[in-house]
Every structure is written in structure tokens, then in C-alpha cells.
PDB file of C-alpha atoms in Angstrom:
ATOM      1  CA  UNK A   1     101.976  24.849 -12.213  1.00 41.00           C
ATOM      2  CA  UNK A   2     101.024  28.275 -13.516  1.00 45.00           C
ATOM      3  CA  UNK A   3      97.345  27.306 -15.108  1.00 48.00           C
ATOM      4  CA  UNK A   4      96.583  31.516 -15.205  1.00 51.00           C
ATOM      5  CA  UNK A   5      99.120  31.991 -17.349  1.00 48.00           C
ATOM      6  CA  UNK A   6      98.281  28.988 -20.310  1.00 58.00           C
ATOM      7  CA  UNK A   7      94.675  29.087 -21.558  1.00 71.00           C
ATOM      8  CA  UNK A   8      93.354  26.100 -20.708  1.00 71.00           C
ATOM      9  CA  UNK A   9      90.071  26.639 -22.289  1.00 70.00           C
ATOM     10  CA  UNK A  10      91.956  27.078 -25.672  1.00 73.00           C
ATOM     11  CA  UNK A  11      93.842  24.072 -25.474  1.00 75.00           C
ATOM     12  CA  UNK A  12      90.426  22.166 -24.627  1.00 75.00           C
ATOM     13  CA  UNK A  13      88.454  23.661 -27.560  1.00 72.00           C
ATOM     14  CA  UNK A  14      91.899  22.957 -29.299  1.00 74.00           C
ATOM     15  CA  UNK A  15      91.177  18.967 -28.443  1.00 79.00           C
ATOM     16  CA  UNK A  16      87.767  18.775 -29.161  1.00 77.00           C
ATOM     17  CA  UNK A  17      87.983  20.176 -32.462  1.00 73.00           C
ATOM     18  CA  UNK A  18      90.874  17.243 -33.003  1.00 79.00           C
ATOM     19  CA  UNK A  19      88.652  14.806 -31.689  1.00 79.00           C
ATOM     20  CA  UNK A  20      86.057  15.598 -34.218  1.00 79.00           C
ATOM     21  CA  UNK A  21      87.949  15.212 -36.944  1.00 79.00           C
ATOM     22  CA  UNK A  22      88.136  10.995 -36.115  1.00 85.00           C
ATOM     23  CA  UNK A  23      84.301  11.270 -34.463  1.00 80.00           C
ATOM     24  CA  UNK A  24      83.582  12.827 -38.356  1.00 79.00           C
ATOM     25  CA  UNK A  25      85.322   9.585 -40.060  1.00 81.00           C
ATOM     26  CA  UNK A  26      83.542   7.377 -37.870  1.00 84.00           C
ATOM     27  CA  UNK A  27      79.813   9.458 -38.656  1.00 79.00           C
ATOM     28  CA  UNK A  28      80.727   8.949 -42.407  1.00 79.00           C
ATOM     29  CA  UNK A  29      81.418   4.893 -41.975  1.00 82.00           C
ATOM     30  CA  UNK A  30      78.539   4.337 -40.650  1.00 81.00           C
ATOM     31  CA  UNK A  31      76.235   6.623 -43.009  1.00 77.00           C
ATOM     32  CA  UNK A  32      78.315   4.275 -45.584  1.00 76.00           C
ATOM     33  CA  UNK A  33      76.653   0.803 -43.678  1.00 83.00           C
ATOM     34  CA  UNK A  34      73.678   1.954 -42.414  1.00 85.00           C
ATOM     35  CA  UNK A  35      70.557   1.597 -44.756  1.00 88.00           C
ATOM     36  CA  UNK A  36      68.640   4.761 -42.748  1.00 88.00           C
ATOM     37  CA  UNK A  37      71.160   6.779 -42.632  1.00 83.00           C
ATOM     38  CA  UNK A  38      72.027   6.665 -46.345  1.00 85.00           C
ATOM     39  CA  UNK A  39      68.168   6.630 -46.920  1.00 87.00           C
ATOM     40  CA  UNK A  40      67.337   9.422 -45.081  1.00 88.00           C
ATOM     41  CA  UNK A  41      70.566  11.851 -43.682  1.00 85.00           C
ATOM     42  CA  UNK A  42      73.091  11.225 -46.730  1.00 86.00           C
ATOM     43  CA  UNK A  43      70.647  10.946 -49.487  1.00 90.00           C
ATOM     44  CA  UNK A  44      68.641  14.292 -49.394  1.00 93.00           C
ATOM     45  CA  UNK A  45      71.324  16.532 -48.658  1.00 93.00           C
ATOM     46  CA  UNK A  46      73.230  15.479 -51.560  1.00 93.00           C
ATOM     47  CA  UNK A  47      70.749  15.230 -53.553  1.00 94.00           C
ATOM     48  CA  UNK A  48      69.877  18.993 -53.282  1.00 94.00           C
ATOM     49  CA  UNK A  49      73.663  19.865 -52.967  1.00 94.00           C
ATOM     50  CA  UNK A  50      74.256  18.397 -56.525  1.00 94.00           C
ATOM     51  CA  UNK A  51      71.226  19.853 -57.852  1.00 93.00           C
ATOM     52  CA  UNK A  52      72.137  23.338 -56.903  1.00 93.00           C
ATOM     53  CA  UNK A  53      75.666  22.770 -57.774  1.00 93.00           C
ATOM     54  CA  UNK A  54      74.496  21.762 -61.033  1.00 92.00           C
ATOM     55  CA  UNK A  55      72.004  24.541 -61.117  1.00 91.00           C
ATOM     56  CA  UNK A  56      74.962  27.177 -60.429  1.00 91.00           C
ATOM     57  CA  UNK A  57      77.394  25.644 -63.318  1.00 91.00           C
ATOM     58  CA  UNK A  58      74.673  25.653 -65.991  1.00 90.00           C
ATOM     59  CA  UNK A  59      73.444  29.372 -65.427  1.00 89.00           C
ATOM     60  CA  UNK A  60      77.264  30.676 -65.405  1.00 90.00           C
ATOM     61  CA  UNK A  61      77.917  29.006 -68.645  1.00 89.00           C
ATOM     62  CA  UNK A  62      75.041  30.216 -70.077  1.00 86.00           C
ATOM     63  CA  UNK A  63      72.734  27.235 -70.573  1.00 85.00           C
ATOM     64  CA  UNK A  64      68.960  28.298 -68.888  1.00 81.00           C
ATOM     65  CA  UNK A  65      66.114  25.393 -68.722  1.00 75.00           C
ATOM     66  CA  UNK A  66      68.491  22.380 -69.001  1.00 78.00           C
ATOM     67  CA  UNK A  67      67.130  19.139 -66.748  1.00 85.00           C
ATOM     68  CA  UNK A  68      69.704  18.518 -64.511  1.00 86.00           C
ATOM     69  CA  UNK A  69      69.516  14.085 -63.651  1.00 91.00           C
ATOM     70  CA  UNK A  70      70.040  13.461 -60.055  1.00 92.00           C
ATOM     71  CA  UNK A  71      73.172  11.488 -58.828  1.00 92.00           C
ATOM     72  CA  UNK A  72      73.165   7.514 -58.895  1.00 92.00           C
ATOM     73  CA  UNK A  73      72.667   6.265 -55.114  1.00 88.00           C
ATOM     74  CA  UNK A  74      75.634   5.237 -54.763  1.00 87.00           C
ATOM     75  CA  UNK A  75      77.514   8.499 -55.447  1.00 90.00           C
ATOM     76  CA  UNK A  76      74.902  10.436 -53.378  1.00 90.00           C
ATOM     77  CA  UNK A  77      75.669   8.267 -50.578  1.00 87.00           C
ATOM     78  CA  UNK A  78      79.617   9.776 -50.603  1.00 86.00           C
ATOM     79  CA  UNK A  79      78.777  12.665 -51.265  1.00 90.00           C
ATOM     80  CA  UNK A  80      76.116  12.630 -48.428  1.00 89.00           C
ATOM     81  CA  UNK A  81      78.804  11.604 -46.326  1.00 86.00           C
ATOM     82  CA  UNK A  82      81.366  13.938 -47.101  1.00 86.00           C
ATOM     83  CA  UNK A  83      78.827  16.589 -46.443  1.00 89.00           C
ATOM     84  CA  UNK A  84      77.750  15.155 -43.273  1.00 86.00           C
ATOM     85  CA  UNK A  85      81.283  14.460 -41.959  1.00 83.00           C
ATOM     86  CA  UNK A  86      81.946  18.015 -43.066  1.00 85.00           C
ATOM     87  CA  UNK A  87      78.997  19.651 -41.051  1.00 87.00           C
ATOM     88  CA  UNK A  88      80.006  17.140 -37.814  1.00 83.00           C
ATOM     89  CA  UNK A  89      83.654  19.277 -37.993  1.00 82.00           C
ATOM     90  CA  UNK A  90      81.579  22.947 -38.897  1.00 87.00           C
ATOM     91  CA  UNK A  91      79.471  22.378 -36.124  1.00 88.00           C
ATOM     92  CA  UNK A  92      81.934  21.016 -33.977  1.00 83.00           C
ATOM     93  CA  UNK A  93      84.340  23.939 -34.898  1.00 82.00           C
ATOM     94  CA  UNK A  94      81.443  26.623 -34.385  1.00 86.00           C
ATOM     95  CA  UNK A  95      80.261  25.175 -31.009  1.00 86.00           C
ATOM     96  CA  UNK A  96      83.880  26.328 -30.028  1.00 81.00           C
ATOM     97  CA  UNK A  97      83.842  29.406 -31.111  1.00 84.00           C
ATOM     98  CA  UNK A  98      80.359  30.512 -29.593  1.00 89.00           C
ATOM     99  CA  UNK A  99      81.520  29.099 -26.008  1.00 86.00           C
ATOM    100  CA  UNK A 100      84.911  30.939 -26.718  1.00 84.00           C
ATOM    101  CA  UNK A 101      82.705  34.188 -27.621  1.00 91.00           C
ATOM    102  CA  UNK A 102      80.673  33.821 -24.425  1.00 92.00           C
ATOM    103  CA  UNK A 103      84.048  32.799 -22.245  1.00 88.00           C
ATOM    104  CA  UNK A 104      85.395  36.010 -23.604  1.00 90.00           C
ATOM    105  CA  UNK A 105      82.265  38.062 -22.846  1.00 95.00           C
ATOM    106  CA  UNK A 106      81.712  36.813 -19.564  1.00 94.00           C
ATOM    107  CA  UNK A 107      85.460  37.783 -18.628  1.00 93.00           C
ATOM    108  CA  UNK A 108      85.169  41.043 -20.436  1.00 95.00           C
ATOM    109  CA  UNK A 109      81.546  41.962 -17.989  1.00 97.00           C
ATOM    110  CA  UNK A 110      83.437  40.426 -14.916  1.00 96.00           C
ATOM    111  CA  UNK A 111      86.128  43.221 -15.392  1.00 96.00           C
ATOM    112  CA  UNK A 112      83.902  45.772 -16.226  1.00 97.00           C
ATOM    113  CA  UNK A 113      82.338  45.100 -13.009  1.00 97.00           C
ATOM    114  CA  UNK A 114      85.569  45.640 -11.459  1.00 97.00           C
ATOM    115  CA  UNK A 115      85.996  48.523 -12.758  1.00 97.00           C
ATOM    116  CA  UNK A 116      82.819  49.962 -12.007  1.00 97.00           C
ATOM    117  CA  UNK A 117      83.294  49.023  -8.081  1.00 97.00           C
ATOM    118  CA  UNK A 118      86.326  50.868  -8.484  1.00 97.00           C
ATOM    119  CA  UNK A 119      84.716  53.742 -10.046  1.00 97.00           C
ATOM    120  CA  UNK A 120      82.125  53.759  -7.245  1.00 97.00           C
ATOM    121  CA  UNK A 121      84.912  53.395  -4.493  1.00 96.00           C
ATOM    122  CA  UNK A 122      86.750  55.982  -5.397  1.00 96.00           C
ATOM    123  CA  UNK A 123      83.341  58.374  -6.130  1.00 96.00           C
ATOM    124  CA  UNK A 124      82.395  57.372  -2.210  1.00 96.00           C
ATOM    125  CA  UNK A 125      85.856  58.209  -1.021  1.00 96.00           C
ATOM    126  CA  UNK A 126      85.921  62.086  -3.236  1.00 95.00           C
ATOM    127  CA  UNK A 127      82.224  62.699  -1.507  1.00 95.00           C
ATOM    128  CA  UNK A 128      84.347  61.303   1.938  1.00 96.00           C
ATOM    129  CA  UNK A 129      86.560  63.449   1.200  1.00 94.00           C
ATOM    130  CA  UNK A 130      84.875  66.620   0.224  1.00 95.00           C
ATOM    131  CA  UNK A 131      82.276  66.336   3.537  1.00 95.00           C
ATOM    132  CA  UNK A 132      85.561  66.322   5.457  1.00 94.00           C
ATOM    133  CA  UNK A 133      86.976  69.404   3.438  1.00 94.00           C
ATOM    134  CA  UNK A 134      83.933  71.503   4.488  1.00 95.00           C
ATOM    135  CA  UNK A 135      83.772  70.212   8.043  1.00 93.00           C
ATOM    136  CA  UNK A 136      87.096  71.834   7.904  1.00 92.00           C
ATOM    137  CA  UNK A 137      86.818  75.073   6.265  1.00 91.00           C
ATOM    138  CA  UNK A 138      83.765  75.665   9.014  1.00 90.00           C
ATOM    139  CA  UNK A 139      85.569  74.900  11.737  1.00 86.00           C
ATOM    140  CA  UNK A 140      88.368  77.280  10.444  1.00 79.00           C
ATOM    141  CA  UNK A 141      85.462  79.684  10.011  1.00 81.00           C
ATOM    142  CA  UNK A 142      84.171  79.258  13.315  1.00 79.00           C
ATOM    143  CA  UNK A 143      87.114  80.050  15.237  1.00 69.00           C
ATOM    144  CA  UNK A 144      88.547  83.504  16.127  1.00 65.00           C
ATOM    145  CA  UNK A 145      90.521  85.152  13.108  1.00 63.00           C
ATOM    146  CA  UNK A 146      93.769  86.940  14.820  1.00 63.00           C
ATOM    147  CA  UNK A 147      95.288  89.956  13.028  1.00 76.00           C
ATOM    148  CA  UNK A 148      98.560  89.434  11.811  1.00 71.00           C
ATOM    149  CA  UNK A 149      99.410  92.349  14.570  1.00 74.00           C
ATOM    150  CA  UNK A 150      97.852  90.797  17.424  1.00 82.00           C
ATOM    151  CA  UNK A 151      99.830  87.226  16.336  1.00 81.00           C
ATOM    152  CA  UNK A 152     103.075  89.323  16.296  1.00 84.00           C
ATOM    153  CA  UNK A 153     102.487  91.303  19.963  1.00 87.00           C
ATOM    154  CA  UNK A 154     101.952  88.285  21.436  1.00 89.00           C
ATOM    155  CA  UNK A 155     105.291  86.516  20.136  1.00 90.00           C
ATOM    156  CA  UNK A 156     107.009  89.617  21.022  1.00 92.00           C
ATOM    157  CA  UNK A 157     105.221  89.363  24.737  1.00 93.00           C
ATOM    158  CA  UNK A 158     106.716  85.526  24.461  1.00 92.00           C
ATOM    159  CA  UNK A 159     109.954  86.772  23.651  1.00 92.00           C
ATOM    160  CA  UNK A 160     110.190  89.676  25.942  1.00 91.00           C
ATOM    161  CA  UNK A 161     109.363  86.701  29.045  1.00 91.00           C
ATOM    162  CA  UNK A 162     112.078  83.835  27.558  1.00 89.00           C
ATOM    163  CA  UNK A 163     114.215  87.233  27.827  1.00 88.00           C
ATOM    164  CA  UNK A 164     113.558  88.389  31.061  1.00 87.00           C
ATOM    165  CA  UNK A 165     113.505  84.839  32.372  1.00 84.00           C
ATOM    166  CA  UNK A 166     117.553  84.506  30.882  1.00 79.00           C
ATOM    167  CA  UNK A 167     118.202  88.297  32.422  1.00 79.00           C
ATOM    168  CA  UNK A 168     116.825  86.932  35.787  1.00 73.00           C
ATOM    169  CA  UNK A 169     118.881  83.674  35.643  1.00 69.00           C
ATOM    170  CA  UNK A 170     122.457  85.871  34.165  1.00 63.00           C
ATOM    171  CA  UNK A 171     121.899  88.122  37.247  1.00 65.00           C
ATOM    172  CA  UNK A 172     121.994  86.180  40.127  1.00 61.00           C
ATOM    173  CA  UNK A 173     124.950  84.143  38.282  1.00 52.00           C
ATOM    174  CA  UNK A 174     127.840  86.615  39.399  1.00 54.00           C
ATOM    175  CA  UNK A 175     126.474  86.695  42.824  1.00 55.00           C
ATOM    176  CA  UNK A 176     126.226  83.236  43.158  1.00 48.00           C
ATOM    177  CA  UNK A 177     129.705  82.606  41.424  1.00 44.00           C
ATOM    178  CA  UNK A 178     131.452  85.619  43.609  1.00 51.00           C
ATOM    179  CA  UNK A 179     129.596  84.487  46.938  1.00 49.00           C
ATOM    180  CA  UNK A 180     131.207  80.601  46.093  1.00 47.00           C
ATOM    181  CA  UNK A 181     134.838  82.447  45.432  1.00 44.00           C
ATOM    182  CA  UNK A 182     134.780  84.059  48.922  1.00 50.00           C
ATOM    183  CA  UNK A 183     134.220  81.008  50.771  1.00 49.00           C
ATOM    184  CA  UNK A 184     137.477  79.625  49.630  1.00 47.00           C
TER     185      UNK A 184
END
């Protein structure tokens, strides 16, 4: 099962925004039955929402100073749940996004992080690097410097001996090849 691969943290935020959806319907039944919550959460809000609604229309069309009446109970009760089951998704909905935002954020610092270990690692391993480089050049400093003429006599000295050496060895060849012919 490759869990890297599929984001699971999507598909959960995915669910719970489904979930809220039914959790909304329920929130807006029960504003419907309950006496406090139509009193005090459904009422108010739509009260205000129709009054500014009302407020908005009237100014655009051009009336100024009109009364505006407030909405029977009843109908502030649906709209108070409408706007309540409404918020319940929002909220829901935004919650997601602001975890998503901070999942995202906290990835996003984890690999800069990385990075900057990286960054450091490699910095440590240039200095490394560049202490060895000079340990180097004063040790190549340090020693002797040979001439390119003194590097060549002595190769020619080398060669000279590996030639002497083979002169030495062809030499006593025919003696020791003519000395094995006369014993036969």
C-alpha cells in the first residue's frame, strides 16, 4: 500500500467536509424544534441579515429613510437556520483549509531544514576541503624543488646503470654459451 504517494490528509479533509454537510441538516432540525435555539441562535442573525439585506435593496433602488418591518418568527426561524447550517459548512470548510495551510507550511519548513543541513554539509566539507588543499601546497613548499636538469641527470645516471647492468649480463653470455659448446 503506497500511502506516500495518495494524500491522505486530503482525502480526510475531503470526508469531513462531506460529513458536515448531514451534521449541517441535522444543526438546522433542531434550531427548527428547539425553543432556545430559535430564540436565541436563529432569531438574531436573521433578523439583522434581513435588515441589512433590506437596507442594501432600498439604497440601490434609490429609496433613503424607508422603515424596513422585521421578518415574522416563523420565517426568521428558516432563515436563521439556513444561515446557521450555512456557517456549520463555512466553518467546517475553513477549519480545513487552515490545517491544510499549516500541513503545507510545516512540510514546506521541514524541507527547508533539509536543505539548509545540506547547505551546511557541504560548506563544512569545502572548509574540509580547502584546510587539506593548503596542508598540501605547504608540504609541496616545504620539500626540496629539483631543477628540471638535476631530474634529467639523474634519469640519465638510472639509465646509464639499467645499461651497464644489460652490457655486463650480454658479456659474459658468449663465454658462458662458448664454454657450454666445448664441453660437448
Amino acid at each position: 500500500m503506497v500511502v506516500g504517494a495518495f494524500p491522505m490528509a486530503k482525502l480526510l479533509y475531503l470526508g469531513i467536509r462531506q460529513v458536515s454537510k448531514p451534521l449541517a441538516n441535522r444543526i438546522k432540525e433542531a434550531a427548527r424544534r428547539s425553543e432556545f435555539f430559535k430564540t436565541y441562535v436563529c432569531l438574531p442573525p436573521a433578523q439583522l441579515y434581513h435588515w441589512v439585506e433590506m437596507r442594501t435593496k432600498m439604497r440601490i433602488m434609490g429609496f433613503r429613510g424607508t422603515a424596513i418591518k422585521p421578518l415574522n418568527e416563523e420565517a426568521a426561524a428558516e432563515l436563521g437556520a439556513e444561515l446557521l447550517g450555512e456557517a456549520t459548512i463555512f466553518i467546517v470548510g475553513g477549519g480545513c483549509l487552515v490545517l491544510e495551510y499549516w500541513r503545507h507550511q510545516t512540510q514546506q519548513r521541514h524541507k527547508e531544514e533539509e536543505q539548509r543541513a545540506a547547505w551546511d554539509a557541504m560548506q563544512d566539507e569545502v572548509g574540509r576541503l580547502a584546510l587539506a588543499l593548503e596542508a598540501l601546497q605547504a608540504q609541496v613548499q616545504a620539500a626540496p624543488p629539483l631543477s628540471a636538469l638535476e631530474e634529467l641527470r639523474k634519469q640519465i645516471q638510472e639509465v646509464r646503470a639499467q645499461l651497464c647492468a644489460r652490457e655486463g649480463d650480454a658479456r659474459s653470455l658468449p663465454k658462458a654459451v662458448s664454454a657450454s659448446v666445448s664441453e660437448k
